[in-house]
């Protein structure tokens, strides 16, 4: 309740289950779904549900129609923004050699129906405000359902006398509150966009490519950024042919989003870097593609968070 500064246990302590996913129903934050993998005893997948914010949890048995990969791992991958009983479950590796199986529930997880078997791992599922849904895969295409209980089909337009129209090779997919899609595409061919946006999943606009990368924020000597990020910048700039400024500044086509003020950094760090290690900095860089629309002021200059690895 405080932007992730503190967390309170919610009664899911387990010595035998590794929790793998968690989704909160947007229309009812008291409704939460979690999945886990049992690592002791007989390996099996678990689904649990709470309708009171974690005060009590119900163990929801998964039906015999759910197929699994070599390891029985399932993720809750989406919950309808207006209906907390409408959710999607992805079973990892359940469509060999490299694909997943997707299941839909319209009754809060009590029953599931298989709606898709993909050739490539599912990266994200988005349920849109008009109740259409999209399944994004990197190499296997994007699939769409036109109704809450509708079938999924791969989207694209075949043009006999022109280049076919297909969605990007989506490594991630999300939706803003206004319904705009935001996705990670291929930085080079065929998409030429690391991050893009769309209203129509077949018509994308580039938001960012790695050539637009800007250098690290200007921070005082001795800080984590100055000691670890600044020396990495020349090689990174050469790798991606970056033409952005030598230090971070605003990128014109990104939209600013107001965020809560983060807690003060610890002594010895700069901005949010704090006492980060090289590994933590690389992890933050990898995560940046998912938050590229959420810029905040860092140090004394406006510095957008930007991804530093290809999709």
Short mmCIF file of C-alpha atoms in Angstrom, two decimals:
data_model
loop_
_atom_site.label_atom_id
_atom_site.label_comp_id
_atom_site.label_asym_id
_atom_site.label_seq_id
_atom_site.Cartn_x
_atom_site.Cartn_y
_atom_site.Cartn_z
CA UNK A 1 0.00 0.00 0.00
CA UNK A 2 3.06 2.32 0.03
CA UNK A 3 4.43 1.86 -3.50
CA UNK A 4 6.44 -1.23 -2.57
CA UNK A 5 8.46 0.30 0.25
CA UNK A 6 7.21 -2.28 2.77
CA UNK A 7 5.50 -5.66 2.47
CA UNK A 8 3.39 -7.64 4.95
CA UNK A 9 3.07 -11.47 4.92
CA UNK A 10 -0.25 -12.70 3.56
CA UNK A 11 -0.41 -16.25 4.82
CA UNK A 12 1.18 -18.18 1.95
CA UNK A 13 4.26 -19.45 3.79
CA UNK A 14 5.13 -22.89 2.43
CA UNK A 15 8.10 -25.22 2.79
CA UNK A 16 7.14 -27.21 -0.32
CA UNK A 17 5.68 -24.71 -2.84
CA UNK A 18 7.58 -22.15 -4.89
CA UNK A 19 5.18 -19.36 -5.80
CA UNK A 20 5.50 -18.48 -9.47
CA UNK A 21 2.91 -15.82 -10.34
CA UNK A 22 0.51 -13.34 -8.75
CA UNK A 23 -2.26 -11.26 -10.31
CA UNK A 24 -4.58 -8.75 -8.63
CA UNK A 25 -8.01 -8.19 -10.19
CA UNK A 26 -8.02 -4.54 -11.37
CA UNK A 27 -11.73 -4.11 -10.61
CA UNK A 28 -11.49 -5.65 -7.12
CA UNK A 29 -8.08 -5.50 -5.41
CA UNK A 30 -9.37 -7.87 -2.73
CA UNK A 31 -9.42 -10.64 -5.36
CA UNK A 32 -5.93 -12.05 -5.90
CA UNK A 33 -4.74 -15.18 -7.70
CA UNK A 34 -1.40 -16.91 -7.16
CA UNK A 35 0.15 -20.02 -8.68
CA UNK A 36 2.94 -22.20 -7.39
CA UNK A 37 4.98 -25.31 -8.12
CA UNK A 38 5.32 -28.06 -5.52
CA UNK A 39 8.99 -29.01 -5.25
CA UNK A 40 8.74 -31.60 -2.44
CA UNK A 41 6.87 -34.85 -2.83
CA UNK A 42 4.81 -35.28 -5.98
CA UNK A 43 5.44 -32.40 -8.37
CA UNK A 44 2.24 -30.53 -9.17
CA UNK A 45 0.91 -27.08 -9.93
CA UNK A 46 -1.11 -25.06 -7.42
CA UNK A 47 -3.67 -22.27 -7.85
CA UNK A 48 -4.90 -20.27 -4.88
CA UNK A 49 -7.45 -17.46 -4.65
CA UNK A 50 -8.41 -14.88 -2.08
CA UNK A 51 -11.41 -12.57 -2.07
CA UNK A 52 -10.43 -10.60 1.03
CA UNK A 53 -6.97 -9.31 0.22
CA UNK A 54 -5.09 -12.34 1.52
CA UNK A 55 -6.78 -12.81 4.89
CA UNK A 56 -7.93 -16.28 3.76
CA UNK A 57 -6.85 -18.31 0.73
CA UNK A 58 -8.70 -21.07 -1.11
CA UNK A 59 -6.80 -23.89 -2.81
CA UNK A 60 -8.44 -24.27 -6.24
CA UNK A 61 -7.91 -27.76 -7.72
CA UNK A 62 -6.81 -27.70 -11.35
CA UNK A 63 -8.89 -29.96 -13.58
CA UNK A 64 -7.65 -33.03 -15.41
CA UNK A 65 -8.00 -31.15 -18.71
CA UNK A 66 -4.98 -28.98 -17.85
CA UNK A 67 -1.91 -30.26 -19.68
CA UNK A 68 1.60 -29.62 -18.41
CA UNK A 69 5.15 -29.48 -19.66
CA UNK A 70 7.99 -31.56 -18.22
CA UNK A 71 7.65 -29.50 -15.05
CA UNK A 72 4.06 -28.66 -14.00
CA UNK A 73 4.29 -24.86 -13.87
CA UNK A 74 1.34 -22.55 -14.58
CA UNK A 75 1.11 -18.77 -14.49
CA UNK A 76 -1.92 -16.54 -14.05
CA UNK A 77 -1.23 -14.30 -17.03
CA UNK A 78 -4.21 -11.93 -17.08
CA UNK A 79 -7.34 -10.93 -15.15
CA UNK A 80 -10.14 -9.01 -16.86
CA UNK A 81 -10.03 -5.28 -15.95
CA UNK A 82 -13.77 -5.24 -15.18
CA UNK A 83 -14.58 -8.83 -14.17
CA UNK A 84 -12.51 -10.43 -11.38
CA UNK A 85 -13.83 -13.90 -12.27
CA UNK A 86 -12.42 -13.78 -15.81
CA UNK A 87 -8.78 -14.88 -15.98
CA UNK A 88 -6.21 -16.64 -18.14
CA UNK A 89 -3.78 -19.37 -17.11
CA UNK A 90 -0.68 -20.35 -19.10
CA UNK A 91 0.85 -23.82 -18.76
CA UNK A 92 4.55 -23.56 -19.56
CA UNK A 93 6.02 -25.97 -22.10
CA UNK A 94 2.75 -27.88 -22.41
CA UNK A 95 2.80 -27.79 -26.24
CA UNK A 96 6.16 -29.36 -27.19
CA UNK A 97 8.70 -28.75 -28.42
CA UNK A 98 8.67 -25.06 -27.43
CA UNK A 99 5.09 -23.87 -26.98
CA UNK A 100 2.64 -23.26 -24.16
CA UNK A 101 -1.06 -23.90 -23.64
CA UNK A 102 -3.46 -21.16 -22.58
CA UNK A 103 -6.62 -21.73 -20.52
CA UNK A 104 -9.50 -19.37 -19.74
CA UNK A 105 -11.78 -19.30 -16.71
CA UNK A 106 -15.02 -17.35 -16.47
CA UNK A 107 -15.84 -18.51 -12.93
CA UNK A 108 -12.91 -17.39 -10.82
CA UNK A 109 -10.70 -20.38 -11.59
CA UNK A 110 -13.16 -23.11 -10.64
CA UNK A 111 -13.07 -24.43 -14.22
CA UNK A 112 -10.78 -23.79 -17.18
CA UNK A 113 -11.14 -24.26 -20.93
CA UNK A 114 -8.18 -24.52 -23.29
CA UNK A 115 -8.26 -21.64 -25.78
CA UNK A 116 -4.83 -21.71 -27.44
CA UNK A 117 -1.76 -23.88 -28.01
CA UNK A 118 1.19 -21.81 -29.16
CA UNK A 119 4.36 -22.86 -30.99
CA UNK A 120 6.43 -20.31 -29.05
CA UNK A 121 6.37 -19.36 -25.35
CA UNK A 122 3.59 -16.96 -24.35
CA UNK A 123 5.12 -13.61 -23.38
CA UNK A 124 1.99 -11.76 -22.23
CA UNK A 125 -1.79 -11.80 -22.38
CA UNK A 126 -3.76 -8.55 -22.41
CA UNK A 127 -7.53 -8.26 -21.90
CA UNK A 128 -8.66 -5.00 -23.45
CA UNK A 129 -11.42 -2.67 -22.26
CA UNK A 130 -13.76 -3.94 -25.00
CA UNK A 131 -13.18 -7.49 -23.67
CA UNK A 132 -11.13 -8.60 -26.66
CA UNK A 133 -7.94 -10.38 -25.62
CA UNK A 134 -4.47 -10.69 -27.13
CA UNK A 135 -1.89 -13.44 -26.65
CA UNK A 136 1.62 -12.28 -27.53
CA UNK A 137 4.47 -14.59 -28.55
CA UNK A 138 7.89 -13.63 -29.84
CA UNK A 139 8.18 -15.90 -32.86
CA UNK A 140 4.78 -17.53 -33.11
CA UNK A 141 2.62 -14.49 -33.81
CA UNK A 142 -0.12 -12.68 -31.91
CA UNK A 143 -3.54 -14.22 -31.31
CA UNK A 144 -6.81 -12.38 -30.70
CA UNK A 145 -10.20 -13.26 -29.25
CA UNK A 146 -13.08 -10.95 -30.13
CA UNK A 147 -15.28 -11.80 -27.12
CA UNK A 148 -14.86 -12.79 -23.46
CA UNK A 149 -15.67 -16.40 -24.37
CA UNK A 150 -14.53 -16.26 -28.00
CA UNK A 151 -12.03 -18.39 -29.89
CA UNK A 152 -8.49 -17.17 -30.54
CA UNK A 153 -7.01 -16.84 -34.01
CA UNK A 154 -3.66 -15.58 -35.24
CA UNK A 155 -3.92 -12.03 -36.56
CA UNK A 156 -2.40 -10.66 -39.74
CA UNK A 157 -3.38 -9.56 -43.24
CA UNK A 158 -2.19 -11.45 -46.32
CA UNK A 159 -1.74 -9.15 -49.31
CA UNK A 160 -1.08 -11.01 -52.60
CA UNK A 161 0.42 -7.96 -54.32
CA UNK A 162 2.10 -6.31 -51.32
CA UNK A 163 3.94 -7.14 -48.14
CA UNK A 164 1.81 -8.95 -45.59
CA UNK A 165 0.78 -6.99 -42.49
CA UNK A 166 1.74 -8.69 -39.23
CA UNK A 167 2.13 -7.55 -35.62
CA UNK A 168 5.64 -7.06 -34.22
CA UNK A 169 7.67 -9.90 -32.76
CA UNK A 170 6.41 -9.10 -29.30
CA UNK A 171 8.73 -9.85 -26.42
CA UNK A 172 6.31 -8.10 -24.06
CA UNK A 173 2.83 -6.60 -24.26
CA UNK A 174 0.91 -4.35 -21.86
CA UNK A 175 -1.99 -1.91 -21.90
CA UNK A 176 -2.20 1.63 -20.53
CA UNK A 177 -5.35 2.80 -18.69
CA UNK A 178 -6.54 4.58 -21.85
CA UNK A 179 -6.42 1.31 -23.82
CA UNK A 180 -3.19 2.04 -25.70
CA UNK A 181 -1.08 -1.06 -26.26
CA UNK A 182 2.61 -0.88 -25.41
CA UNK A 183 4.94 -3.60 -26.62
CA UNK A 184 8.57 -4.66 -27.05
CA UNK A 185 9.48 -5.39 -30.66
CA UNK A 186 12.63 -6.32 -32.55
CA UNK A 187 15.09 -3.43 -32.47
CA UNK A 188 16.26 -4.33 -35.98
CA UNK A 189 14.46 -6.41 -38.63
CA UNK A 190 11.58 -6.80 -39.05
CA UNK A 191 10.12 -4.24 -36.61
CA UNK A 192 12.81 -1.57 -36.19
CA UNK A 193 11.41 -0.65 -32.79
CA UNK A 194 12.50 -1.71 -29.33
CA UNK A 195 9.34 -0.22 -27.80
CA UNK A 196 6.17 0.79 -29.62
CA UNK A 197 2.53 1.68 -29.05
CA UNK A 198 -0.71 0.95 -30.85
CA UNK A 199 -4.47 1.14 -30.68
CA UNK A 200 -4.78 -1.45 -33.45
CA UNK A 201 -2.53 -4.50 -32.83
CA UNK A 202 -1.63 -4.48 -36.53
CA UNK A 203 -0.61 -0.80 -36.69
CA UNK A 204 2.28 0.14 -34.40
CA UNK A 205 4.15 3.40 -33.87
CA UNK A 206 7.78 3.36 -32.74
CA UNK A 207 8.45 4.92 -29.35
CA UNK A 208 12.07 3.96 -28.93
CA UNK A 209 15.01 2.24 -30.65
CA UNK A 210 18.40 1.58 -29.11
CA UNK A 211 19.92 4.13 -31.47
CA UNK A 212 18.04 6.70 -29.34
CA UNK A 213 19.88 5.68 -26.18
CA UNK A 214 21.20 8.49 -24.03
CA UNK A 215 24.16 8.24 -21.71
CA UNK A 216 24.04 7.72 -17.94
CA UNK A 217 22.76 10.40 -15.61
CA UNK A 218 25.36 12.88 -14.42
CA UNK A 219 26.16 11.98 -10.84
CA UNK A 220 28.87 13.00 -8.41
CA UNK A 221 32.27 11.34 -8.36
CA UNK A 222 32.31 8.18 -6.27
CA UNK A 223 28.65 7.29 -6.81
CA UNK A 224 27.53 3.96 -8.26
CA UNK A 225 26.45 5.58 -11.52
CA UNK A 226 29.71 7.49 -11.98
CA UNK A 227 31.89 4.49 -11.16
CA UNK A 228 30.00 1.70 -12.94
CA UNK A 229 27.59 3.13 -15.52
CA UNK A 230 29.71 5.91 -17.00
CA UNK A 231 32.61 3.59 -18.01
CA UNK A 232 30.14 1.23 -19.73
CA UNK A 233 28.61 3.94 -21.90
CA UNK A 234 31.22 4.20 -24.73
CA UNK A 235 31.04 0.48 -25.56
CA UNK A 236 27.25 0.44 -25.30
CA UNK A 237 27.01 3.49 -27.53
CA UNK A 238 29.22 1.84 -30.15
CA UNK A 239 27.33 -1.47 -29.95
CA UNK A 240 23.98 0.08 -30.80
CA UNK A 241 25.17 3.05 -32.84
CA UNK A 242 23.47 5.29 -30.30
CA UNK A 243 23.07 8.91 -31.34
CA UNK A 244 21.47 10.18 -28.14
CA UNK A 245 23.17 12.80 -25.98
CA UNK A 246 26.15 11.85 -23.86
CA UNK A 247 24.05 12.26 -20.72
CA UNK A 248 20.42 11.48 -20.11
CA UNK A 249 17.76 13.94 -21.26
CA UNK A 250 14.11 13.81 -22.33
CA UNK A 251 13.13 11.88 -25.45
CA UNK A 252 10.48 13.81 -27.33
CA UNK A 253 8.10 11.01 -28.28
CA UNK A 254 7.83 9.42 -24.82
CA UNK A 255 4.91 10.37 -22.64
CA UNK A 256 5.55 11.49 -19.08
CA UNK A 257 3.60 9.68 -16.39
CA UNK A 258 3.34 10.98 -12.83
CA UNK A 259 4.74 8.53 -10.29
CA UNK A 260 4.82 8.62 -6.50
CA UNK A 261 7.99 10.11 -5.07
CA UNK A 262 10.47 7.26 -4.38
CA UNK A 263 12.19 6.92 -1.01
CA UNK A 264 15.48 8.85 -0.59
CA UNK A 265 18.56 6.99 -1.87
CA UNK A 266 21.07 5.57 0.56
CA UNK A 267 24.32 7.41 1.12
CA UNK A 268 26.98 6.65 -1.45
CA UNK A 269 24.60 6.17 -4.35
CA UNK A 270 23.02 8.47 -6.91
CA UNK A 271 19.29 8.74 -7.53
CA UNK A 272 17.69 5.28 -7.43
CA UNK A 273 20.97 3.44 -8.02
CA UNK A 274 21.86 3.60 -4.31
CA UNK A 275 24.36 0.93 -3.34
CA UNK A 276 23.58 -1.21 -6.36
CA UNK A 277 26.01 -3.85 -7.62
CA UNK A 278 26.94 -4.38 -11.29
CA UNK A 279 24.46 -7.26 -11.39
CA UNK A 280 21.64 -5.13 -10.02
CA UNK A 281 22.38 -2.38 -12.52
CA UNK A 282 22.20 -4.84 -15.41
CA UNK A 283 18.95 -6.22 -14.03
CA UNK A 284 17.49 -2.72 -13.85
CA UNK A 285 18.58 -2.13 -17.44
CA UNK A 286 16.77 -5.25 -18.58
CA UNK A 287 13.62 -4.19 -16.76
CA UNK A 288 13.65 -0.73 -18.28
CA UNK A 289 11.84 -1.78 -21.43
CA UNK A 290 8.75 -2.48 -19.34
CA UNK A 291 8.72 0.97 -17.76
CA UNK A 292 9.96 3.12 -20.61
CA UNK A 293 6.79 5.20 -20.48
CA UNK A 294 7.29 6.03 -16.82
CA UNK A 295 9.90 8.76 -16.69
CA UNK A 296 10.87 10.62 -13.56
CA UNK A 297 13.37 13.32 -12.71
CA UNK A 298 16.70 11.84 -11.65
CA UNK A 299 19.62 13.83 -10.20
CA UNK A 300 19.56 17.35 -11.58
CA UNK A 301 18.39 16.40 -15.08
CA UNK A 302 15.32 14.69 -16.53
CA UNK A 303 16.54 11.23 -17.47
CA UNK A 304 14.22 8.67 -19.10
CA UNK A 305 14.57 5.08 -18.15
CA UNK A 306 15.66 3.27 -21.29
CA UNK A 307 16.36 -0.39 -22.14
CA UNK A 308 19.93 -1.45 -22.77
CA UNK A 309 19.58 -4.87 -24.34
CA UNK A 310 17.90 -6.17 -27.46
CA UNK A 311 14.51 -7.82 -27.50
#
